[in-house]
Coordinates of C-alpha atoms in Angstrom, one line a residue:
M16 CA -83.7 -55.7 47.5
A17 CA -81.3 -52.6 48.2
R18 CA -79.0 -54.8 49.9
S19 CA -79.2 -57.2 47.3
R20 CA -78.2 -55.0 44.4
S21 CA -75.0 -53.9 46.7
S22 CA -74.0 -57.1 47.3
S23 CA -74.0 -57.4 43.4
R24 CA -71.7 -54.5 42.6
W25 CA -69.3 -55.0 45.3
R26 CA -68.9 -58.7 43.9
Y27 CA -66.8 -56.9 41.0
L28 CA -64.3 -56.0 43.3
S29 CA -63.6 -59.6 44.3
F30 CA -60.6 -61.4 42.8
S31 CA -62.6 -64.9 43.0
Y32 CA -65.1 -63.3 40.7
Y33 CA -63.1 -62.8 37.8
L34 CA -60.9 -66.3 38.3
K35 CA -64.5 -68.2 37.8
R36 CA -65.2 -65.9 34.5
P37 CA -61.7 -65.8 32.4
K38 CA -63.0 -63.9 29.6
R39 CA -63.7 -61.0 32.4
L40 CA -60.6 -61.3 33.5
A41 CA -58.7 -61.0 30.4
L42 CA -60.9 -57.8 29.6
L43 CA -60.1 -56.7 32.8
F44 CA -56.5 -57.0 32.3
I45 CA -56.8 -55.1 28.7
V46 CA -58.5 -52.2 30.6
F47 CA -55.9 -52.3 32.9
V48 CA -52.9 -52.2 30.4
S49 CA -54.9 -49.3 28.4
V50 CA -55.1 -47.2 31.2
S51 CA -51.4 -47.7 32.3
L52 CA -50.3 -46.9 28.9
V53 CA -52.3 -43.6 28.2
V54 CA -51.0 -42.6 31.9
W55 CA -47.5 -43.4 31.3
D56 CA -47.8 -41.3 27.7
R57 CA -49.3 -38.4 29.5
Q58 CA -46.7 -38.5 31.7
T59 CA -43.6 -38.9 29.3
V60 CA -45.5 -36.0 27.1
T61 CA -45.9 -33.6 30.1
R62 CA -42.0 -34.6 30.9
E63 CA -40.7 -33.7 27.1
H64 CA -42.9 -30.6 27.1
E65 CA -41.1 -29.4 30.1
I66 CA -38.1 -29.9 29.0
E67 CA -39.2 -28.3 25.6
I68 CA -40.3 -25.3 27.4
S69 CA -37.1 -25.3 29.3
K70 CA -34.9 -25.0 26.1
L71 CA -37.2 -22.5 24.6
N72 CA -36.8 -20.6 27.7
E73 CA -32.8 -20.8 27.9
E74 CA -33.0 -20.1 23.8
L75 CA -35.0 -16.9 24.7
T76 CA -32.9 -15.8 27.2
R77 CA -30.1 -16.1 24.8
L78 CA -31.7 -14.0 22.0
Q79 CA -32.7 -11.3 24.8
E80 CA -28.5 -11.3 25.2
Q81 CA -27.7 -11.2 21.8
L82 CA -30.8 -8.5 21.3
R83 CA -29.2 -6.7 24.2
D84 CA -25.5 -6.9 22.6
M85 CA -26.8 -5.9 19.0
K86 CA -28.4 -3.0 20.6
N87 CA -25.1 -1.9 22.2
S88 CA -23.5 -2.6 18.9
L89 CA -25.4 -0.7 16.9
S90 CA -25.1 2.0 19.2
D91 CA -21.6 2.0 19.0
E92 CA -21.8 1.9 15.2
T93 CA -24.3 4.7 15.1
S94 CA -21.9 6.7 17.1
K95 CA -18.8 6.0 14.8
L96 CA -21.1 6.4 11.6
K97 CA -22.0 9.9 13.2
T98 CA -18.3 10.4 13.9
K99 CA -17.9 9.5 10.7
K100 CA -20.1 11.5 8.8
Y101 CA -19.3 14.6 11.2
N102 CA -15.4 14.1 9.8
Q103 CA -16.6 13.7 6.1
K104 CA -18.2 17.3 7.0
I105 CA -15.0 18.5 8.2
D106 CA -13.1 17.4 5.2
D107 CA -15.7 18.6 2.6
T108 CA -15.3 22.0 4.2
D109 CA -11.9 22.0 4.4
D110 CA -12.2 20.7 0.5
D111 CA -12.5 24.2 -0.6
L112 CA -13.4 25.1 -4.4
V113 CA -9.9 25.7 -5.5
D114 CA -8.6 22.4 -4.5
K115 CA -11.9 20.5 -6.2
Q116 CA -11.1 22.4 -9.5
R117 CA -7.2 22.0 -9.3
R118 CA -7.9 18.2 -8.5
E119 CA -10.2 17.8 -11.4
K120 CA -7.5 19.4 -14.0
V121 CA -5.1 16.9 -12.7
K122 CA -7.6 14.3 -13.1
E123 CA -8.1 15.2 -17.0
A124 CA -4.9 15.2 -17.4
M125 CA -4.4 11.8 -16.4
L126 CA -7.4 10.9 -18.5
H127 CA -5.6 12.5 -21.7
A128 CA -2.5 10.7 -21.0
W129 CA -4.2 7.3 -19.9
T130 CA -6.3 7.5 -23.3
S131 CA -3.3 8.7 -25.5
Y132 CA -1.5 5.5 -24.3
E133 CA -4.4 3.7 -24.8
K134 CA -5.1 4.5 -28.4
Y135 CA -1.7 4.5 -29.6
A136 CA 0.3 1.9 -27.1
W137 CA -1.7 -0.5 -25.5
G138 CA -0.1 -3.4 -24.3
N139 CA 3.5 -1.8 -24.4
D140 CA 5.5 -0.5 -21.6
E141 CA 5.2 3.2 -22.7
L142 CA 3.9 5.7 -25.2
Q143 CA 6.0 7.7 -27.6
P144 CA 3.4 10.6 -28.1
I145 CA 5.2 12.7 -30.8
S146 CA 5.7 9.3 -33.3
K147 CA 2.2 8.0 -31.7
K148 CA 3.7 4.7 -31.1
G149 CA 4.4 1.8 -28.3
V150 CA 7.7 1.2 -27.1
D151 CA 9.0 -1.8 -24.8
N152 CA 11.5 0.0 -22.2
F153 CA 11.0 -2.5 -19.4
G154 CA 10.7 -6.0 -21.5
G155 CA 7.1 -5.9 -22.5
L156 CA 5.2 -6.1 -19.2
G157 CA 2.8 -3.4 -19.7
A158 CA 4.8 -1.0 -17.5
T159 CA 2.0 2.1 -18.2
I160 CA -0.9 -0.3 -17.3
V161 CA 0.3 -1.5 -14.1
D162 CA 1.7 1.6 -12.7
S163 CA -1.3 3.2 -13.5
L164 CA -3.8 0.9 -12.1
D165 CA -3.8 2.5 -8.3
T166 CA -3.8 6.1 -9.7
L167 CA -7.0 5.1 -12.1
Y168 CA -8.5 3.7 -8.8
I169 CA -8.0 6.5 -6.8
M170 CA -9.1 8.9 -9.3
G171 CA -12.5 6.7 -9.4
L172 CA -11.6 6.2 -13.3
D173 CA -13.7 3.0 -12.8
E174 CA -13.9 2.4 -16.5
Q175 CA -10.5 2.7 -17.3
F176 CA -9.4 0.5 -14.4
K177 CA -11.8 -2.1 -15.4
K178 CA -10.1 -2.2 -18.5
A179 CA -6.8 -2.3 -17.0
R180 CA -8.0 -5.0 -14.9
D181 CA -9.0 -7.3 -17.6
W182 CA -5.8 -6.9 -19.8
V183 CA -3.6 -7.9 -16.4
A184 CA -5.9 -10.9 -16.0
N185 CA -5.9 -12.0 -19.7
S186 CA -2.8 -10.7 -21.3
L187 CA 0.0 -10.0 -18.7
N188 CA 2.4 -12.9 -19.0
F189 CA 5.8 -13.0 -17.4
N190 CA 7.0 -16.1 -19.1
I191 CA 9.5 -13.9 -21.5
N192 CA 12.8 -14.5 -22.6
V193 CA 13.9 -10.9 -21.6
D194 CA 16.3 -9.5 -19.3
T195 CA 14.9 -7.2 -17.0
S196 CA 15.9 -4.8 -14.4
V197 CA 15.3 -6.1 -11.0
F198 CA 14.6 -2.7 -9.2
E199 CA 12.4 -1.7 -11.9
T200 CA 10.4 -4.2 -12.1
T201 CA 9.8 -4.6 -8.4
I202 CA 8.6 -1.1 -7.8
R203 CA 6.7 -0.6 -11.0
V204 CA 4.9 -4.1 -11.5
V205 CA 5.6 -5.9 -8.2
G206 CA 4.4 -2.7 -6.4
G207 CA 1.8 -1.9 -8.7
L208 CA -0.1 -5.3 -8.5
L209 CA 0.2 -5.0 -4.8
S210 CA -1.1 -1.6 -4.8
A211 CA -4.1 -2.7 -6.7
Y212 CA -4.9 -5.7 -4.8
D213 CA -4.6 -3.5 -1.4
L214 CA -7.1 -1.2 -2.9
S215 CA -9.7 -3.2 -4.6
G216 CA -9.6 -6.4 -3.1
D217 CA -9.4 -8.5 -6.4
K218 CA -6.9 -11.6 -6.2
I219 CA -5.8 -11.4 -9.7
F220 CA -3.5 -8.8 -8.7
L221 CA -2.0 -10.7 -6.1
E222 CA -1.9 -13.8 -8.2
K223 CA 0.1 -11.8 -10.8
A224 CA 2.6 -10.2 -8.2
K225 CA 3.2 -13.7 -6.9
D226 CA 4.0 -15.2 -10.3
I227 CA 6.8 -12.2 -11.0
A228 CA 8.1 -11.9 -7.6
D229 CA 9.0 -15.8 -7.9
R230 CA 10.7 -15.1 -11.4
L231 CA 12.5 -12.6 -9.6
L232 CA 13.9 -14.6 -6.5
P233 CA 17.0 -16.2 -8.1
A234 CA 18.3 -12.7 -8.4
W235 CA 18.9 -12.9 -4.2
D236 CA 20.6 -16.5 -5.0
T237 CA 24.4 -15.1 -4.4
P238 CA 27.2 -15.5 -1.7
S239 CA 26.6 -12.5 0.5
G240 CA 22.7 -12.5 -0.3
I241 CA 23.3 -9.2 -2.1
P242 CA 21.0 -9.3 -5.1
Y243 CA 22.2 -9.4 -9.2
N244 CA 20.3 -6.4 -10.5
R245 CA 19.3 -8.1 -13.8
I246 CA 17.2 -11.4 -14.7
N247 CA 16.0 -13.3 -17.3
L248 CA 12.3 -13.9 -16.4
A249 CA 12.1 -17.0 -18.2
S250 CA 15.6 -18.6 -17.4
G251 CA 15.6 -17.1 -14.1
N252 CA 19.6 -16.5 -15.0
P253 CA 20.8 -13.4 -13.0
H254 CA 23.7 -11.2 -13.6
N255 CA 24.6 -7.8 -13.2
P256 CA 25.1 -5.0 -16.2
G257 CA 28.6 -4.5 -17.5
W258 CA 28.9 -1.0 -16.8
T259 CA 28.9 -1.6 -13.3
G260 CA 32.1 -3.7 -13.6
G261 CA 29.8 -6.6 -11.9
E262 CA 29.0 -4.8 -8.9
S263 CA 25.4 -4.4 -7.5
I264 CA 23.8 -0.9 -7.1
L265 CA 22.8 0.2 -3.9
A266 CA 19.9 1.8 -4.3
D267 CA 18.8 -1.4 -6.5
S268 CA 19.6 -4.1 -4.0
G269 CA 18.0 -1.9 -1.2
T270 CA 14.8 -1.2 -2.5
E271 CA 13.0 -4.4 -2.8
Q272 CA 12.1 -4.7 1.0
L273 CA 8.7 -2.9 1.1
E274 CA 7.2 -4.9 -2.0
F275 CA 8.4 -8.4 -0.9
I276 CA 7.6 -7.8 2.7
A277 CA 3.9 -6.9 1.5
L278 CA 3.7 -10.0 -0.6
S279 CA 4.9 -12.4 2.2
Q280 CA 2.3 -10.7 4.7
R281 CA -0.4 -11.4 1.9
T282 CA 0.6 -14.7 0.6
G283 CA 1.7 -16.0 3.9
D284 CA 4.6 -17.3 2.3
P285 CA 7.7 -16.2 4.0
K286 CA 10.7 -16.6 1.5
Y287 CA 10.0 -12.9 0.1
Q288 CA 10.7 -11.1 3.3
Q289 CA 13.6 -13.2 4.2
K290 CA 15.4 -12.6 0.9
V291 CA 15.2 -9.1 1.3
E292 CA 15.8 -8.6 5.0
N293 CA 18.6 -10.8 4.7
V294 CA 19.7 -7.6 2.5
I295 CA 19.3 -5.3 5.1
Q296 CA 21.7 -8.0 7.5
Q297 CA 24.2 -8.3 5.3
I298 CA 24.4 -4.0 4.9
H299 CA 24.5 -3.9 8.3
K300 CA 27.4 -5.4 8.8
I301 CA 29.0 -2.9 6.5
F302 CA 27.1 0.1 7.9
P303 CA 29.7 3.0 8.5
N304 CA 29.4 5.6 11.3
D305 CA 28.2 8.3 9.1
G306 CA 25.7 5.9 7.8
L307 CA 26.7 6.8 4.1
L308 CA 26.9 4.0 1.7
P309 CA 28.8 4.2 -1.8
I310 CA 26.4 3.2 -4.5
Y311 CA 28.5 0.0 -5.8
I312 CA 28.3 -3.2 -3.3
N313 CA 29.5 -6.5 -4.4
P314 CA 27.3 -9.3 -4.2
H315 CA 30.2 -11.8 -3.6
T316 CA 31.6 -10.7 -0.8
G317 CA 28.9 -8.2 0.4
G318 CA 31.3 -5.4 0.8
S319 CA 31.1 -1.7 -0.6
S320 CA 33.1 -0.4 -3.3
Y321 CA 34.9 2.9 -3.5
S322 CA 32.2 5.1 -5.3
T323 CA 30.2 8.0 -4.8
V324 CA 28.1 8.6 -1.9
T325 CA 24.6 10.4 -3.1
F326 CA 21.1 10.9 -2.1
G327 CA 20.7 10.8 -6.0
A328 CA 20.8 8.5 -9.0
M329 CA 21.6 4.6 -7.4
G330 CA 21.8 5.6 -3.8
D331 CA 18.4 7.4 -3.3
S332 CA 15.7 4.9 -2.5
F333 CA 17.9 2.9 0.0
Y334 CA 17.5 5.2 2.6
E335 CA 14.1 6.1 2.0
Y336 CA 13.1 2.3 2.4
L337 CA 15.1 2.4 5.8
L338 CA 12.2 4.8 6.9
K339 CA 9.4 3.1 5.1
V340 CA 9.7 -0.3 6.2
W341 CA 10.0 1.0 9.7
I342 CA 6.8 2.6 8.8
Q343 CA 5.1 -0.3 7.1
G344 CA 5.9 -2.4 10.2
N345 CA 4.0 -0.3 12.5
K346 CA 7.1 1.0 14.5
T347 CA 7.5 -1.9 16.3
E348 CA 10.4 -3.5 18.0
A349 CA 10.8 -6.0 15.1
V350 CA 11.7 -3.1 12.8
K351 CA 13.3 -0.9 15.2
H352 CA 17.0 -1.5 13.4
Y353 CA 15.3 0.1 10.3
R354 CA 14.5 3.3 12.5
E355 CA 18.6 3.7 13.8
M356 CA 20.0 3.0 10.3
W357 CA 18.1 5.5 9.0
E358 CA 18.7 7.9 11.6
T359 CA 22.5 7.4 11.5
S360 CA 22.0 7.7 7.8
M361 CA 20.2 11.3 8.6
E362 CA 23.1 11.9 11.1
G363 CA 25.3 11.8 7.4
L364 CA 23.2 13.4 5.4
Q365 CA 23.7 16.6 7.5
S366 CA 27.3 16.4 6.8
L367 CA 26.6 16.9 3.3
V368 CA 24.1 19.7 3.5
R369 CA 25.8 23.0 2.3
K370 CA 24.2 26.6 1.5
S371 CA 24.6 28.6 -1.6
K372 CA 25.6 32.2 -2.2
P373 CA 24.6 34.9 -2.6
S374 CA 20.8 33.5 -1.8
S375 CA 21.4 30.7 0.9
F376 CA 19.7 27.7 -1.0
T377 CA 20.1 24.5 1.1
Y378 CA 21.4 21.9 -1.1
I379 CA 22.8 18.3 -0.4
C380 CA 26.5 17.5 -1.8
E381 CA 27.8 14.2 -3.4
K382 CA 30.6 12.6 -1.7
T383 CA 33.5 10.4 -3.1
G384 CA 36.3 9.7 -0.5
D385 CA 36.7 12.7 1.4
S386 CA 35.8 15.2 -1.7
L387 CA 32.4 17.3 -1.7
N388 CA 30.8 17.6 -5.0
D389 CA 28.5 21.0 -5.1
K390 CA 25.7 18.8 -7.3
M391 CA 22.9 17.5 -6.4
D392 CA 20.1 15.4 -8.6
E393 CA 16.3 16.4 -8.7
L394 CA 16.0 12.9 -7.8
A395 CA 17.3 13.9 -4.5
C396 CA 14.2 16.1 -4.1
F397 CA 12.3 13.1 -2.4
V398 CA 14.4 14.2 0.4
P399 CA 12.3 16.8 2.0
G400 CA 9.2 14.4 2.1
M401 CA 11.3 11.8 3.5
L402 CA 12.8 13.9 6.3
S403 CA 9.4 15.6 7.3
L404 CA 7.6 11.6 7.2
G405 CA 10.7 10.6 9.7
S406 CA 10.8 13.8 11.6
F407 CA 8.0 12.6 13.7
G408 CA 10.1 9.8 15.2
Y409 CA 12.6 12.4 17.0
E410 CA 12.2 14.0 20.3
P411 CA 11.0 17.6 19.7
D412 CA 13.8 19.5 19.8
K413 CA 15.5 17.2 16.9
Q414 CA 12.0 16.7 15.1
A415 CA 12.0 20.5 14.8
K416 CA 15.5 20.7 13.4
I417 CA 14.9 17.7 10.7
F418 CA 11.8 19.3 9.7
S419 CA 13.4 23.1 9.2
L420 CA 16.0 21.2 7.3
A421 CA 13.1 19.5 5.1
T422 CA 11.6 22.7 4.1
E423 CA 14.9 24.3 3.6
L424 CA 15.4 21.9 0.8
A425 CA 12.0 21.7 -0.3
W426 CA 12.5 25.6 -1.5
T427 CA 15.5 24.9 -3.0
C428 CA 13.6 21.9 -5.2
Y429 CA 10.8 24.3 -5.9
N430 CA 13.2 26.6 -7.1
F431 CA 15.1 24.2 -9.5
Y432 CA 11.7 24.7 -11.5
Q433 CA 11.4 28.3 -11.1
S434 CA 15.1 29.0 -12.3
T435 CA 14.6 27.9 -15.8
P436 CA 12.9 29.5 -18.9
T437 CA 10.2 26.7 -19.0
K438 CA 9.5 26.6 -15.0
L439 CA 10.4 22.8 -15.5
A440 CA 13.6 21.6 -13.4
G441 CA 16.6 20.1 -15.1
E442 CA 17.9 16.2 -14.0
N443 CA 20.7 18.2 -11.8
Y444 CA 22.4 21.0 -10.8
F445 CA 25.5 22.4 -9.6
F446 CA 26.2 25.2 -7.1
H447 CA 29.3 27.2 -8.0
M448 CA 31.2 29.4 -5.8
G449 CA 29.1 32.7 -5.9
Q450 CA 26.4 31.6 -8.2
D451 CA 23.0 29.8 -6.4
M452 CA 22.5 27.1 -9.2
N453 CA 23.1 26.0 -12.7
V454 CA 21.3 23.4 -14.4
G455 CA 24.0 20.8 -15.3
T456 CA 22.3 18.0 -17.6
S457 CA 19.5 19.8 -19.0
W458 CA 16.5 17.2 -19.6
N459 CA 13.3 16.8 -17.8
I460 CA 11.3 13.7 -18.2
L461 CA 8.6 14.3 -16.0
R462 CA 10.0 13.5 -12.7
P463 CA 8.0 13.3 -9.3
E464 CA 10.0 13.9 -6.8
T465 CA 9.5 17.5 -6.1
V466 CA 5.7 17.1 -6.1
E467 CA 6.2 14.1 -4.0
S468 CA 7.7 16.5 -1.3
L469 CA 5.5 19.3 -1.9
M470 CA 2.3 16.9 -0.9
Y471 CA 3.8 15.4 2.5
L472 CA 5.1 18.7 3.6
W473 CA 1.5 20.0 3.1
R474 CA -0.2 17.1 4.9
F475 CA 2.0 17.7 7.7
T476 CA 1.5 21.5 8.1
G477 CA -1.4 22.5 6.2
N478 CA 0.3 25.3 4.8
K479 CA -1.1 26.0 1.3
T480 CA 1.7 27.3 0.1
Y481 CA 2.6 24.1 -0.9
Q482 CA -0.2 23.5 -2.8
E483 CA 0.6 26.7 -5.0
W484 CA 4.0 25.3 -5.6
G485 CA 2.8 22.0 -6.8
W486 CA 0.3 24.1 -9.0
N487 CA 2.6 26.1 -10.7
I488 CA 4.6 22.8 -11.4
F489 CA 1.6 21.2 -12.8
Q490 CA 1.1 24.4 -15.0
A491 CA 4.3 24.2 -16.7
F492 CA 3.6 20.5 -17.3
E493 CA 0.6 21.7 -19.0
K494 CA 2.4 24.3 -20.9
N495 CA 5.7 22.4 -21.8
S496 CA 5.0 18.9 -22.1
R497 CA 1.2 18.5 -23.2
T498 CA 1.0 17.4 -26.8
E499 CA -2.6 16.1 -28.4
S500 CA -1.4 12.5 -27.9
G501 CA -0.3 12.3 -24.1
Y502 CA 3.1 14.2 -22.2
V503 CA 6.6 14.3 -23.3
G504 CA 9.6 15.3 -21.2
L505 CA 12.0 18.1 -22.1
K506 CA 15.7 18.0 -24.0
D507 CA 16.4 20.9 -22.8
V508 CA 14.4 23.0 -20.0
N509 CA 16.1 26.1 -21.1
N510 CA 14.7 26.2 -24.9
G511 CA 11.7 23.6 -24.4
D512 CA 12.9 21.3 -26.9
K513 CA 10.8 18.0 -26.8
D514 CA 11.6 14.4 -26.3
D515 CA 9.5 11.4 -27.3
T516 CA 8.5 9.6 -24.3
M517 CA 5.8 9.7 -22.0
Q518 CA 7.6 7.9 -18.7
S519 CA 5.2 5.5 -16.9
F520 CA 6.1 6.7 -13.2
F521 CA 4.2 10.4 -15.2
L522 CA 1.0 8.7 -14.2
A523 CA 2.4 6.6 -11.5
E524 CA 3.8 9.2 -9.5
T525 CA 3.5 12.6 -10.6
L526 CA 0.0 12.8 -11.3
K527 CA -0.8 11.0 -8.4
Y528 CA 0.9 13.3 -6.2
L529 CA -0.2 16.2 -7.4
Y530 CA -3.8 14.7 -6.9
L531 CA -3.2 13.8 -3.3
L532 CA -1.7 17.4 -3.0
F533 CA -5.4 18.8 -3.9
S534 CA -7.3 16.4 -2.2
P535 CA -8.5 16.2 1.8
P536 CA -5.6 14.1 3.8
S537 CA -8.0 11.3 4.3
V538 CA -7.5 10.4 0.7
I539 CA -4.8 7.6 1.3
S540 CA -4.2 8.3 4.6
L541 CA -0.6 8.4 5.8
D542 CA -2.0 6.7 9.1
E543 CA -3.0 3.5 6.8
W544 CA -1.0 3.6 3.7
V545 CA 2.9 3.8 3.3
F546 CA 4.3 4.8 -0.4
N547 CA 6.7 2.6 -2.3
T548 CA 9.2 4.6 -4.4
E549 CA 7.1 4.3 -7.3
A550 CA 4.3 6.3 -5.5
H551 CA 2.2 2.7 -4.7
P552 CA 0.4 2.8 -1.8
L553 CA 0.5 -0.4 0.4
R554 CA -1.7 -1.0 3.4
I555 CA 0.1 -0.7 6.9
I556 CA 0.2 -4.2 8.5
P557 CA 1.7 -4.7 11.8
R558 CA 4.6 -6.7 12.9
D559 CA 5.1 -8.8 15.9
D560 CA 7.9 -8.3 17.9
N561 CA 9.2 -11.6 16.6
G562 CA 9.2 -10.2 13.2
K563 CA 6.2 -12.1 11.8
S564 CA 3.6 -10.2 10.2
R565 CA 0.0 -10.3 11.8
K566 CA -2.5 -11.6 9.1
P567 CA -3.8 -8.4 6.9
P568 CA -7.8 -7.8 7.9
D569 CA -10.2 -9.1 5.4
R570 CA -11.5 -6.6 3.2
I571 CA -15.2 -5.6 3.8
F572 CA -15.6 -3.1 0.8
G573 CA -10.4 0.9 -1.0
R574 CA 13.4 5.2 -12.3
K575 CA 14.7 6.5 -9.7
Q576 CA 18.0 5.9 -11.5
G577 CA 19.3 8.8 -13.8

């Protein structure tokens, strides 16, 4: 019986059993297929699971590596932050109470000048404080607003800066039928807009700078590439003023390089840089051995005309820009020729240096042909700052000599102020035989050159004497030039008679340099910024040796004529 049941079980394993029973064969086949599918599915899931686990392990490894990198980066940033806090602590320590109080006084002066302009001359180029009305001396481009943008920003006058920014965005229009100075428009308007862009990162300033620069470009369309000095903004018709006899002015033609190179750097369009650097190439062809050029250049031939050599009106800022383009280019090989031309000119400058008697004041003569004129403009008082800025490119012995000359000239310029009853400097001075200095043209129009040089010398030496001199000059402005409706110049520094103009450069330059004179050197560091001749700071961006500017880093947050 047991054997019979066992035989019965084994029959299910016989294939013939199922052939005689088709239904059971079909059922067996279905079971077999079902089991096979289940097994295959499990194997597939297992393989996919293993692949997924492998991917997750790889992702985990990558994340662990990222975490390590972030930890290292965080450690570096923490270290930098500690250093920054430490440096800030040093600045706070150095920034003593007297400096803070004086800085606040200068800031209050700026606020007084600005609110007076805002009240009586908003949208005009400049304010007439006595008349309490606006006047358009530069074609109606709102010169005081554009000139003041960076001063407002640096001083932290945020509400005033925002109002000025909105005016630029909504009201500043360059499509106007006026003739304007290419030089003045470049240093005040193009420079002011670019500086505001570099400080704030607001692209409206860059757009406006490009607009006005495009309107100025036809001035360079001359046979030599030396630009005409005036242009109609609507028609693009360029020309030179009649009083120059058709000649172009040296300072007016060689003082657009900083602004137009900066514009090419920030827009990526090389046309601006090409126009202004061609001017230097042309001048290099006629550059004399002593580096001293007459103030008139023929725009057709590119040759210089018989005229005065001066570091004052109409010559000054050409020499300034030779040095500053070298600094702007981060002192690379591409801008080496600017430095070489500047050093040649500084050798020439030293040939013009004389000392007065009996007090041995060091001054810079003017020259016509082979004749020297013992006259020095207050405008030439930018030279001490320029020499101190450029001295660090020399070898030590030469550096000491150049810097010493800078300090001697600064002492003379300070005494331009101290020698008058009002303690404000005249426009120019004569050094007659046996007499130290005598005021020539006796007006004062709130010029900045002396305090500009004092700011540089204080930053390079830390000598507070330069701050004291600057403070004395500021107090003289407060005493003689401040009115209830802004600041005015003087018709005569001997008797204090007032004029009726608040120059836009008083806000752009004079007050800014005074503010920086009493601020820590980290405020607009000279390692990161270069000032144009209207005191508008432009961020230094390196240039490759082939002359091309590198891409600016992304922001992640800051009349020279007489």
